[in-house]
XYZ file of C-alpha atoms in Angstrom:
726
model
C 0.000 0.000 0.000
C 1.178 3.471 -0.779
C 1.237 5.352 2.526
C -0.198 8.806 2.088
C 0.720 10.979 5.025
C -0.684 14.499 5.097
C 1.221 17.382 3.535
C -0.322 20.565 4.842
C 0.075 23.463 2.429
C 0.611 26.992 3.761
C 1.117 30.209 1.893
C 4.609 31.600 1.342
C 5.879 33.969 -1.284
C 7.173 32.297 -4.428
C 10.935 31.932 -4.240
C 12.797 31.876 -7.517
C 15.961 29.882 -7.172
C 19.131 31.178 -8.754
C 22.142 29.039 -9.538
C 24.237 31.994 -8.420
C 23.341 31.146 -4.810
C 26.252 28.733 -4.787
C 29.781 29.845 -5.544
C 30.491 26.711 -7.587
C 28.636 23.783 -9.085
C 27.551 21.130 -6.656
C 28.875 17.583 -7.010
C 26.011 15.521 -8.429
C 27.773 12.198 -8.787
C 30.297 10.987 -6.251
C 29.895 9.866 -2.649
C 33.123 10.143 -0.689
C 33.966 7.754 2.137
C 35.968 9.112 5.058
C 38.903 7.722 7.006
C 40.241 9.517 10.076
C 41.557 9.001 13.603
C 38.092 7.981 14.749
C 38.064 4.958 12.454
C 41.698 3.956 12.285
C 44.246 6.600 11.272
C 47.097 7.631 13.610
C 46.847 11.235 12.407
C 44.328 13.341 10.497
C 46.800 14.850 8.040
C 47.880 12.456 5.272
C 50.401 13.702 2.732
C 51.221 10.536 0.783
C 49.477 7.508 -0.740
C 50.525 4.319 -2.496
C 48.583 1.315 -3.729
C 50.970 -1.625 -3.726
C 51.032 -4.575 -6.102
C 48.811 -6.611 -3.777
C 46.100 -3.949 -3.760
C 46.618 -2.545 -0.246
C 46.636 1.203 0.270
C 49.510 2.777 2.176
C 48.819 6.156 3.787
C 51.659 8.302 5.081
C 50.900 10.864 7.777
C 52.733 13.087 10.235
C 52.469 10.381 12.871
C 53.241 7.091 11.166
C 52.149 4.986 8.225
C 48.912 3.023 7.739
C 48.084 -0.110 5.748
C 44.415 -0.085 4.665
C 42.353 -2.804 2.916
C 38.968 -1.070 2.803
C 37.907 -2.072 6.311
C 40.942 -2.749 8.490
C 43.730 -0.293 9.283
C 47.157 -1.370 10.549
C 49.270 1.485 11.877
C 53.048 1.393 12.049
C 54.777 3.904 14.300
C 58.236 4.356 15.741
C 58.915 2.573 19.007
C 62.160 3.315 20.854
C 62.015 -0.165 22.392
C 61.652 -1.955 19.047
C 64.545 -1.784 16.592
C 62.343 -3.321 13.902
C 59.755 -0.536 14.077
C 59.724 2.251 11.524
C 62.488 4.764 12.275
C 60.548 8.005 11.856
C 56.873 8.953 12.138
C 56.810 11.881 9.707
C 56.380 10.130 6.335
C 57.796 11.931 3.293
C 57.094 9.427 0.473
C 56.041 5.785 -0.094
C 57.358 3.841 -3.120
C 57.290 0.281 -4.425
C 60.156 -1.080 -6.520
C 60.017 -3.597 -9.366
C 60.562 -6.423 -6.867
C 57.400 -5.328 -4.991
C 59.358 -4.045 -1.993
C 57.905 -1.072 -0.101
C 60.311 1.808 0.620
C 59.396 4.617 2.972
C 61.083 7.990 3.337
C 60.654 9.620 6.725
C 62.065 12.077 9.210
C 64.879 9.679 10.198
C 66.003 8.279 6.838
C 64.851 5.395 4.646
C 62.976 2.260 5.738
C 62.236 -1.010 3.954
C 59.081 -2.886 4.901
C 59.635 -6.613 5.469
C 56.499 -8.453 4.425
C 57.605 -11.736 6.004
C 57.203 -10.463 9.558
C 55.687 -6.974 9.136
C 58.858 -5.298 10.399
C 61.110 -2.540 9.037
C 64.775 -2.389 8.125
C 66.263 1.066 8.632
C 68.912 2.735 6.482
C 70.592 5.823 7.871
C 71.895 8.450 5.452
C 75.611 8.619 4.782
C 77.002 12.035 5.720
C 79.795 13.892 3.902
C 82.348 12.552 6.361
C 81.203 8.987 5.781
C 79.314 8.687 9.044
C 75.750 7.350 9.040
C 73.118 9.738 10.374
C 69.353 9.613 10.882
C 68.203 12.624 8.885
C 65.058 13.872 7.181
C 64.973 12.760 3.553
C 62.387 12.795 0.761
C 62.156 9.837 -1.619
C 61.639 10.797 -5.285
C 61.484 7.559 -7.265
C 63.414 4.865 -9.121
C 65.342 5.419 -12.357
C 65.971 1.660 -12.668
C 65.170 -1.382 -10.484
C 67.822 -0.485 -7.887
C 68.580 3.237 -7.991
C 66.381 5.046 -5.511
C 66.598 8.833 -5.814
C 65.985 11.066 -2.811
C 66.536 14.577 -1.481
C 68.909 14.808 1.473
C 67.586 17.938 3.162
C 70.412 18.187 5.718
C 73.252 18.132 3.191
C 71.124 19.874 0.517
C 71.666 17.314 -2.203
C 69.905 14.966 -4.581
C 71.386 11.537 -3.969
C 70.940 7.933 -5.098
C 70.629 4.936 -2.791
C 71.359 1.621 -4.496
C 68.949 -0.836 -2.908
C 71.057 -3.796 -4.022
C 74.511 -2.680 -2.854
C 73.121 -0.448 -0.081
C 75.538 2.320 -1.115
C 74.863 6.061 -1.430
C 75.982 8.372 -4.206
C 75.898 12.154 -4.480
C 74.294 13.468 -7.693
C 73.790 17.237 -7.473
C 73.409 19.984 -4.902
C 69.952 21.469 -4.366
C 68.030 23.772 -2.037
C 64.862 21.780 -2.706
C 62.943 20.239 0.178
C 60.495 18.248 -1.969
C 60.023 17.220 -5.582
C 58.863 14.619 -8.087
C 60.648 12.240 -10.453
C 59.533 11.463 -13.994
C 61.172 8.878 -16.283
C 60.915 9.402 -20.043
C 60.988 5.930 -21.655
C 61.679 7.338 -25.144
C 64.675 9.540 -24.401
C 65.717 7.349 -21.456
C 66.116 10.417 -19.301
C 65.164 11.062 -15.703
C 63.485 14.364 -14.844
C 63.228 15.869 -11.369
C 61.105 18.896 -10.520
C 61.522 20.670 -7.178
C 58.730 22.435 -5.293
C 57.505 23.620 -1.876
C 59.314 26.916 -2.349
C 59.321 30.069 -4.441
C 60.372 28.912 -7.891
C 61.136 25.465 -9.228
C 64.212 23.711 -10.639
C 63.979 21.218 -13.461
C 66.848 18.694 -13.619
C 67.381 16.286 -16.511
C 69.635 13.264 -16.056
C 70.868 10.560 -18.385
C 72.614 7.479 -17.064
C 72.174 9.087 -13.641
C 74.324 12.070 -14.644
C 73.064 15.648 -14.891
C 72.832 16.830 -18.502
C 70.800 20.024 -17.994
C 69.273 22.183 -15.320
C 66.691 24.929 -15.689
C 65.275 27.317 -13.107
C 61.788 28.799 -13.259
C 60.467 31.885 -11.432
C 63.508 32.290 -9.201
C 63.865 35.857 -10.424
C 60.736 36.713 -8.431
C 62.179 35.417 -5.139
C 62.888 38.927 -3.834
C 59.820 40.568 -5.350
C 57.052 39.962 -2.872
C 54.336 41.272 -5.140
C 55.273 38.867 -7.933
C 56.640 35.909 -5.989
C 55.276 32.590 -7.223
C 54.989 29.977 -4.530
C 54.921 26.441 -5.955
C 53.468 23.591 -3.887
C 53.546 20.700 -6.349
C 54.503 19.775 -9.918
C 52.888 17.131 -12.120
C 54.935 16.387 -15.244
C 52.544 15.226 -17.949
C 55.286 14.841 -20.585
C 58.446 16.580 -21.808
C 56.563 19.653 -23.010
C 53.821 20.003 -20.372
C 54.147 20.381 -16.621
C 51.276 21.393 -14.339
C 52.399 23.563 -11.443
C 50.265 23.968 -8.327
C 50.803 27.547 -7.236
C 49.322 30.075 -4.849
C 48.146 32.093 -7.858
C 46.361 29.241 -9.612
C 46.999 26.236 -11.830
C 49.916 26.834 -14.191
C 50.567 25.060 -17.486
C 54.282 25.329 -18.262
C 56.256 24.273 -21.328
C 59.745 23.640 -19.918
C 61.317 23.770 -23.387
C 59.886 27.074 -24.626
C 59.373 28.529 -21.112
C 55.880 29.611 -22.140
C 53.276 29.340 -19.433
C 49.699 30.219 -18.625
C 47.830 30.413 -15.320
C 44.229 29.223 -14.940
C 42.524 30.627 -11.853
C 38.883 31.225 -12.656
C 35.688 29.170 -12.773
C 32.328 30.743 -13.531
C 33.713 34.138 -12.598
C 34.995 32.917 -9.215
C 38.725 32.768 -8.382
C 40.514 29.413 -8.104
C 43.639 30.000 -6.025
C 45.972 28.293 -3.549
C 46.444 25.141 -5.625
C 48.093 22.429 -3.537
C 48.326 19.305 -5.727
C 47.241 17.750 -9.019
C 46.625 14.192 -10.184
C 45.582 12.766 -13.549
C 42.667 10.328 -13.588
C 42.850 7.130 -15.676
C 40.528 8.815 -18.195
C 42.763 11.866 -18.579
C 40.927 14.361 -16.378
C 43.133 16.557 -14.205
C 42.050 16.772 -10.573
C 43.186 19.817 -8.629
C 43.202 20.372 -4.864
C 43.289 23.705 -3.068
C 44.107 25.074 0.359
C 40.630 26.184 1.341
C 38.313 25.793 -1.660
C 38.077 22.011 -1.967
C 38.862 20.139 -5.168
C 38.302 20.903 -8.833
C 38.371 18.960 -12.058
C 40.148 20.552 -15.016
C 39.722 19.614 -18.679
C 43.191 19.781 -20.249
C 41.666 19.992 -23.758
C 39.341 22.947 -23.217
C 41.577 24.416 -20.482
C 38.606 24.949 -18.193
C 37.671 24.017 -14.646
C 34.591 21.800 -14.739
C 33.400 20.930 -11.241
C 34.094 21.895 -7.668
C 33.961 19.489 -4.722
C 33.631 20.976 -1.274
C 32.884 19.941 2.257
C 29.266 20.574 3.214
C 28.055 19.964 6.750
C 24.666 18.958 5.344
C 26.158 16.360 2.996
C 27.831 13.378 4.716
C 29.163 12.203 1.340
C 31.087 15.380 0.537
C 34.872 15.560 0.908
C 36.144 15.730 4.476
C 37.929 19.078 4.155
C 38.195 22.107 1.885
C 41.942 22.221 2.556
C 43.209 19.266 0.496
C 46.986 18.767 0.629
C 47.411 15.551 -1.381
C 45.789 13.655 -4.261
C 46.319 10.129 -5.570
C 44.616 7.793 -8.069
C 44.767 4.055 -7.497
C 44.599 1.476 -10.274
C 40.814 1.043 -10.287
C 39.868 4.704 -10.464
C 39.502 5.663 -6.802
C 40.708 9.137 -5.933
C 42.298 9.599 -2.512
C 42.340 13.064 -0.962
C 44.312 14.044 2.107
C 42.569 16.801 4.049
C 44.691 18.958 6.320
C 43.643 17.981 9.843
C 40.442 16.266 8.716
C 41.512 12.825 7.523
C 41.136 11.172 4.127
C 38.296 11.133 1.579
C 38.083 8.563 -1.196
C 35.603 7.632 -3.930
C 35.533 5.876 -7.269
C 35.244 8.552 -9.960
C 35.497 6.420 -13.081
C 31.719 6.128 -13.306
C 29.115 8.873 -13.410
C 26.107 6.579 -13.547
C 23.965 8.170 -10.844
C 23.236 11.861 -10.450
C 22.113 13.357 -7.130
C 19.637 16.237 -7.181
C 17.497 18.311 -4.815
C 20.141 17.962 -2.109
C 20.016 19.369 1.389
C 22.649 21.850 0.305
C 20.343 23.145 -2.440
C 17.386 23.340 -0.034
C 19.389 25.036 2.704
C 18.112 28.357 1.340
C 14.653 27.337 2.553
C 15.906 25.420 5.631
C 13.942 22.362 4.477
C 14.509 18.628 4.565
C 14.635 16.844 1.208
C 12.639 13.650 1.755
C 10.937 13.334 -1.648
C 7.422 11.924 -1.378
C 6.141 12.290 -4.955
C 7.534 13.198 -8.399
C 5.959 13.682 -11.851
C 6.700 15.536 -15.092
C 4.457 17.903 -17.038
C 4.038 18.298 -20.799
C 6.869 20.847 -20.955
C 9.395 18.502 -19.393
C 9.392 20.240 -16.000
C 9.651 18.037 -12.925
C 7.249 18.553 -10.004
C 8.035 17.265 -6.508
C 6.299 17.083 -3.157
C 8.549 16.763 -0.114
C 7.640 15.017 3.113
C 6.525 17.505 5.794
C 7.355 20.504 3.597
C 4.585 23.051 3.191
C 4.539 23.331 -0.580
C 5.828 21.725 -3.731
C 8.813 22.300 -5.982
C 9.149 22.951 -9.686
C 12.381 21.805 -11.360
C 13.554 22.160 -14.936
C 14.479 19.217 -17.172
C 18.022 19.327 -15.752
C 16.554 18.946 -12.249
C 17.572 22.454 -11.185
C 15.133 24.213 -8.874
C 13.061 26.833 -10.686
C 10.408 27.619 -8.133
C 8.935 26.803 -4.740
C 5.120 27.033 -4.797
C 2.301 27.297 -2.296
C -1.076 26.533 -3.992
C -3.859 29.042 -3.377
C -7.637 28.747 -3.341
C -9.898 30.938 -5.475
C -10.155 33.501 -2.685
C -6.368 33.853 -2.563
C -5.994 32.032 0.736
C -3.626 29.100 1.068
C -4.909 25.575 0.674
C -4.438 23.960 4.094
C -5.220 20.326 3.382
C -3.078 17.440 2.220
C -1.844 17.180 -1.365
C -0.964 13.734 -2.727
C -0.539 13.912 -6.506
C -0.737 16.322 -9.412
C -1.974 14.785 -12.665
C -1.253 16.892 -15.765
C -3.813 16.688 -18.550
C -3.360 19.987 -20.349
C -1.010 22.836 -21.092
C -1.916 24.920 -18.048
C -4.267 22.588 -16.199
C -3.871 19.684 -13.808
C -5.831 17.592 -11.313
C -4.841 17.327 -7.662
C -5.764 14.412 -5.413
C -6.156 15.482 -1.795
C -7.753 14.429 1.479
C -10.612 16.831 0.658
C -11.503 15.620 -2.812
C -10.406 16.488 -6.335
C -9.160 19.948 -7.298
C -8.414 21.561 -10.643
C -5.066 23.307 -10.534
C -4.103 26.168 -12.857
C -0.356 25.913 -13.442
C -0.120 29.507 -14.608
C -2.037 31.187 -11.761
C -1.146 28.676 -9.013
C -4.804 28.471 -7.922
C -6.879 25.415 -7.022
C -10.630 24.983 -7.558
C -12.504 22.115 -5.917
C -14.562 19.900 -8.244
C -17.746 18.345 -6.872
C -18.726 14.706 -7.470
C -21.266 12.325 -5.895
C -19.949 10.908 -2.633
C -20.395 7.170 -2.229
C -19.276 7.400 1.378
C -19.307 10.420 3.660
C -17.597 8.639 6.513
C -14.152 9.603 7.770
C -11.604 8.710 5.094
C -14.441 8.231 2.634
C -14.974 9.394 -0.934
C -13.418 12.779 -0.220
C -10.051 11.141 0.381
C -8.670 10.802 -3.152
C -5.589 8.651 -3.655
C -4.331 7.824 -7.128
C -5.234 8.977 -10.651
C -4.446 7.481 -14.075
C -5.393 8.160 -17.694
C -7.273 5.401 -19.526
C -6.916 4.466 -23.188
C -9.848 6.676 -24.204
C -8.313 9.753 -22.445
C -10.814 9.580 -19.625
C -9.388 9.661 -16.108
C -9.805 7.168 -13.304
C -9.136 7.940 -9.655
C -9.383 5.950 -6.457
C -10.626 7.090 -3.058
C -11.089 5.669 0.400
C -14.746 5.311 -0.530
C -15.028 4.187 -4.144
C -13.715 4.419 -7.712
C -14.540 7.364 -9.990
C -14.194 8.159 -13.663
C -13.785 11.630 -15.203
C -15.217 11.792 -18.733
C -15.302 14.647 -21.246
C -18.050 14.901 -23.881
C -17.769 16.306 -27.409
C -18.508 19.814 -26.120
C -15.708 19.698 -23.571
C -18.001 19.271 -20.582
C -16.575 17.037 -17.862
C -18.473 14.723 -15.546
C -17.341 12.652 -12.558
C -19.295 9.474 -11.833
C -18.778 6.279 -9.793
C -17.016 3.584 -11.837
C -17.661 -0.171 -12.083
C -19.286 -2.775 -9.879
C -16.408 -2.547 -7.410
C -18.336 0.271 -5.761
C -20.941 -2.327 -4.774
C -18.423 -4.213 -2.674
C -18.802 -4.037 1.118
C -15.185 -2.837 1.343
C -14.360 -0.171 -1.214
C -11.292 1.701 0.030
C -9.095 1.654 -3.062
C -5.523 2.745 -3.625
C -3.266 1.820 -6.577
C -4.864 1.495 -10.041
C -3.321 0.526 -13.390
C -4.372 -0.120 -17.012
C -2.466 -2.554 -19.260
C -2.094 -2.560 -23.055
C -5.111 -4.858 -23.415
C -7.249 -2.225 -21.608
C -7.672 -4.349 -18.488
C -7.748 -2.337 -15.257
C -6.059 -3.553 -12.071
C -7.303 -2.221 -8.726
C -5.857 -2.909 -5.283
C -7.797 -2.039 -2.168
C -6.133 -1.187 1.114
C -7.234 -4.551 2.485
C -6.515 -7.993 1.066
C -8.115 -7.964 -2.393
C -6.789 -7.398 -5.900
C -9.246 -6.932 -8.770
C -9.008 -7.169 -12.555
C -11.651 -5.344 -14.629
C -12.139 -5.814 -18.368
C -14.247 -4.181 -21.077
C -17.562 -5.819 -21.891
C -19.704 -4.610 -24.770
C -19.636 -0.829 -24.820
C -16.498 1.247 -24.261
C -18.038 2.502 -21.047
C -18.845 -0.837 -19.433
C -16.323 -2.784 -17.361
C -16.968 -6.076 -15.566
C -15.059 -7.874 -12.849
C -12.853 -10.414 -14.591
C -11.085 -11.836 -11.558
C -10.633 -11.224 -7.850
C -7.560 -12.332 -5.899
C -6.927 -12.741 -2.213
C -3.730 -10.727 -2.030
C -2.771 -9.490 1.453
C 0.455 -7.758 0.397
C 0.317 -4.017 -0.207
C 0.791 -3.296 -3.911
C 2.939 -0.207 -4.300
C 3.347 -0.104 -8.077
C 2.282 -1.925 -11.254
C 4.316 -2.051 -14.438
C 3.990 -4.085 -17.605
C 6.124 -6.238 -19.851
C 4.957 -8.149 -22.909
C 3.403 -11.106 -21.082
C 3.423 -10.131 -17.404
C 2.240 -7.507 -15.029
C 4.955 -6.811 -12.462
C 3.751 -5.871 -9.008
C 6.086 -4.153 -6.555
C 4.732 -5.027 -3.134
C 5.489 -4.947 0.579
C 6.394 -8.639 0.321
C 8.659 -8.514 -2.712
C 8.129 -8.758 -6.472
C 5.144 -10.656 -7.881
C 4.265 -11.576 -11.462
C 0.694 -11.593 -12.735
C 0.581 -13.541 -16.004
C -1.837 -11.852 -18.378
C -2.588 -15.025 -20.325
C -4.105 -17.015 -17.463
C -4.324 -14.328 -14.758
C -2.255 -16.381 -12.339
C -0.017 -14.765 -9.715
C 3.361 -16.071 -8.673
C 6.203 -14.722 -6.594
C 9.254 -13.821 -8.651
C 12.415 -15.902 -8.065
C 14.383 -12.654 -7.866
C 13.062 -12.300 -4.295
C 15.617 -14.894 -3.200
C 18.348 -12.431 -4.191
C 16.833 -9.227 -2.847
C 18.408 -7.714 0.276
C 15.060 -6.080 1.076
C 11.433 -7.253 1.228
C 9.610 -4.011 0.504
C 9.874 -3.113 -3.210
C 8.970 0.568 -3.384
C 9.390 1.095 -7.140
C 10.065 -1.059 -10.176
C 11.439 -0.349 -13.636
C 11.457 -2.975 -16.390
C 13.396 -1.986 -19.491
C 14.656 -4.182 -22.329
C 14.141 -7.276 -20.227
C 16.200 -5.913 -17.319
C 14.590 -5.339 -13.918
C 15.378 -2.500 -11.519
C 13.962 -2.815 -7.991
C 14.040 0.113 -5.554
C 13.856 -0.666 -1.854
C 14.951 0.514 1.574
C 18.482 -0.909 1.311
C 19.436 0.303 -2.141
C 18.672 -0.339 -5.798
C 18.841 -3.917 -7.090
C 19.502 -4.600 -10.780
C 18.651 -8.021 -12.216
C 19.291 -9.516 -15.643
C 16.889 -12.504 -16.035
C 18.594 -13.860 -19.154
C 21.940 -14.132 -17.348
C 20.375 -14.793 -13.935
C 22.748 -12.282 -12.442
C 22.235 -9.160 -10.391
C 23.905 -6.618 -8.165
C 22.997 -4.102 -5.511
C 23.704 -0.385 -5.881
C 24.065 1.645 -2.688
C 25.406 4.995 -1.554
C 28.908 3.665 -2.288
C 27.938 3.773 -5.977
C 26.734 7.378 -5.799
C 23.130 7.071 -4.603
C 22.114 9.927 -2.292
C 20.382 7.402 -0.023
C 19.616 3.682 0.182
C 15.965 4.344 1.048
C 13.634 5.000 -1.896
C 10.173 6.535 -1.540
C 7.127 4.467 -2.475
C 5.587 4.951 -5.912
C 7.888 7.892 -6.559
C 9.502 7.315 -9.955
C 9.199 8.531 -13.538
C 11.019 7.934 -16.816
C 11.461 10.795 -19.254
C 11.192 10.731 -23.046
C 14.996 10.664 -23.219
C 15.080 7.417 -21.216
C 16.211 8.968 -17.929
C 14.856 7.418 -14.744
C 14.146 9.872 -11.910
C 13.172 8.615 -8.490
C 12.758 10.016 -5.004
C 14.631 9.110 -1.834
C 14.676 10.408 1.723
C 17.727 12.442 0.657
C 16.603 14.081 -2.560
C 16.266 12.820 -6.117
C 18.471 10.394 -8.003
C 18.519 10.141 -11.782
C 20.235 7.770 -14.203
C 19.985 6.288 -17.682
C 19.395 2.512 -17.352
C 20.632 1.870 -20.902
C 24.060 3.268 -20.024
C 24.798 0.744 -17.296
C 28.292 -0.669 -17.518
C 30.093 -3.203 -15.381
C 31.644 -0.947 -12.776
C 32.377 -3.573 -10.158
C 36.039 -4.281 -9.541
C 36.596 -7.776 -8.135
C 38.143 -7.840 -4.657
C 41.649 -9.181 -4.233
C 41.783 -11.747 -1.443
C 44.894 -11.726 0.751
C 45.578 -14.009 3.717
C 46.191 -11.943 6.835
C 46.196 -14.496 9.687
C 46.458 -18.233 10.204
C 45.574 -19.995 13.459
C 46.396 -23.523 14.674
C 44.340 -25.447 17.248
C 42.043 -22.448 17.730
C 44.840 -20.318 19.162
C 44.238 -16.600 19.651
C 47.669 -15.699 18.284
C 48.587 -15.932 14.644
C 50.589 -18.996 13.660
C 52.573 -17.136 10.971
C 53.480 -13.442 10.919
C 52.391 -12.939 7.327
C 50.776 -16.041 5.777
C 50.374 -14.259 2.429
C 54.157 -14.470 1.990
C 54.356 -18.110 3.065
C 54.697 -20.756 0.353
C 54.220 -23.813 2.609
C 53.012 -24.636 6.126
C 54.226 -27.684 8.063
C 52.080 -28.818 10.992
C 53.178 -31.078 13.816
C 51.286 -34.260 14.696
C 49.327 -32.531 17.473
C 48.376 -29.523 15.384
C 45.109 -30.956 14.162
C 43.090 -27.932 13.078
C 43.841 -24.620 11.482
C 41.825 -21.660 10.314
C 42.634 -18.450 8.489
C 41.412 -14.901 8.037
C 41.523 -13.054 4.768
C 41.181 -9.511 3.563
C 39.192 -9.058 0.375
C 40.785 -5.785 -0.644
C 38.038 -3.605 -2.014
C 37.442 0.066 -1.356
C 33.862 -0.091 -2.640
C 31.326 -2.442 -0.999
C 34.082 -3.736 1.267
C 31.635 -4.822 3.980
C 29.632 -6.867 1.462
C 32.531 -9.156 0.519
C 32.329 -12.754 1.682
């Protein structure tokens, strides 16, 4: 049954919404997950990321390093009492070599992670006098399998550490305190860019020897008004480097020295750029020190979207001060917020779009629980929100155009409950309410009550109108708590409302959902335990009862395929076969994670079921399905009952308790990345302590004669739907 709670309408002035209310465009697609000290991190500022060859994420902070598999965090910090602990807590870079060894630069030198026992081997830095010292160094990268380049900040040099011979070599002096390394496979050269200072140096090496050095913007070092502070460099290729600067995003050609700064989006400044990262699809992501993140199209040279932290949106990024960016191999972006932890989301799909968010409605201080949605003949979208005194008019792009309060003929506000608006003309519509049927003038915003004979005058009787549909002959049918009614129009345009069919002779005639199929049969569900099928008999006006079912489940929505009527109900999905009018429960119910199906969409043989735990997609021909949740970009996992439309362009729009979600079912692609299982613990004879330090690195296990049982734990590394893995 479709629950119809009252929506009292009061008068307010019309409010025309302007997109200029928000400084930048709101993120309509991605839901960011958050990781911080409250759920596992040792520190809330993360500067460095690495996804290793096994799929784990390494996160380097100011207070240690973290291994993350999507659910579990393992923190490694320095311990003065443990020589095998990491030597320094301030992490400067995390790298993996061609032999899948993890190297970590930190405030005390260089550490190698030992997978066999989860320990660290420390390498102090060789000083000029040959002594070994624990000093702050910044790893840059590998030029070959063994040469690890780093910046020695104490001795102001770029040096190489050979991981095979464990020897150090001086390369060139530098004032740099941070930088990046880029290997050109065609010219077989190694490029290093310095940053975190005013100006940047570009070094080019061949066979580990310096062949050229260029300096950019150093001439402005002593000119405060023109000084260019550079926080990060991303080298796209030999002729394009993207510099993150305080004055904006800079595109620099290191060969010609030509450059251009981009620092504007929709007339608003984009400054204090902190880092950049290129997505697998070639979109440049840009972080800032106070304005969130942006995407930048390198072809059009324009900023596209802005991602910011909103208190009202739990799926927004965790901070507007983003100090680090990283893309893993499956398209997740990782963002380090200064003092606010880490945000991450998969951005390689834009399947779902979120609309009518709490951020958009903050102007009116309203909640965004969408109760009802329909479209008019002009393509506008109309919504009613739960417990909001009015309804909303959106354009075809789902941007708010207007907030309306319907008025009566005398100019006073309508104070009853409004359930649906049924559009039947250019400027006219019908409204179902708890006080009968009203004609609504779209242009004037006024409602006029239409009289009809009342079958029942009892409480919740014929005045309580529920649902309205259009029949094949353009007449209208609506249900009430006290009978069925038909609205007919004669050749002169005169309309009449009369009781419809023999169902009104039933002892119980409180009706709710109604539906007409292609064969002109009408399906009626009462609010009790009966389902009726009416069919034409003789004249176009006469319908007879074809079949009655005992059906205790509440029918929320009907939809039709070629041979079946699909019924979304409070007890799952049911099929009503049109050929023999038999009802059966769909086998898809065995897969559903929810019982209450609030909406259903059947398109090209594929079934979409909307419930209170997400959106389930099922392909009957392949007998396969999957659940979409907020981790896939939905604004909420709870969908509103009988609150869905499809547009002429094929877009599906449906309501949730957190706004609208829209998507194109035909554009569904396989966006699930299979988890990578890794053994993390092995136990013998039900012991509480692990039998092997790192079973994933163990090739064989030998048990003694009294070691009769063993068990293991595994981590299915997945940063989307991690809790659903089994």
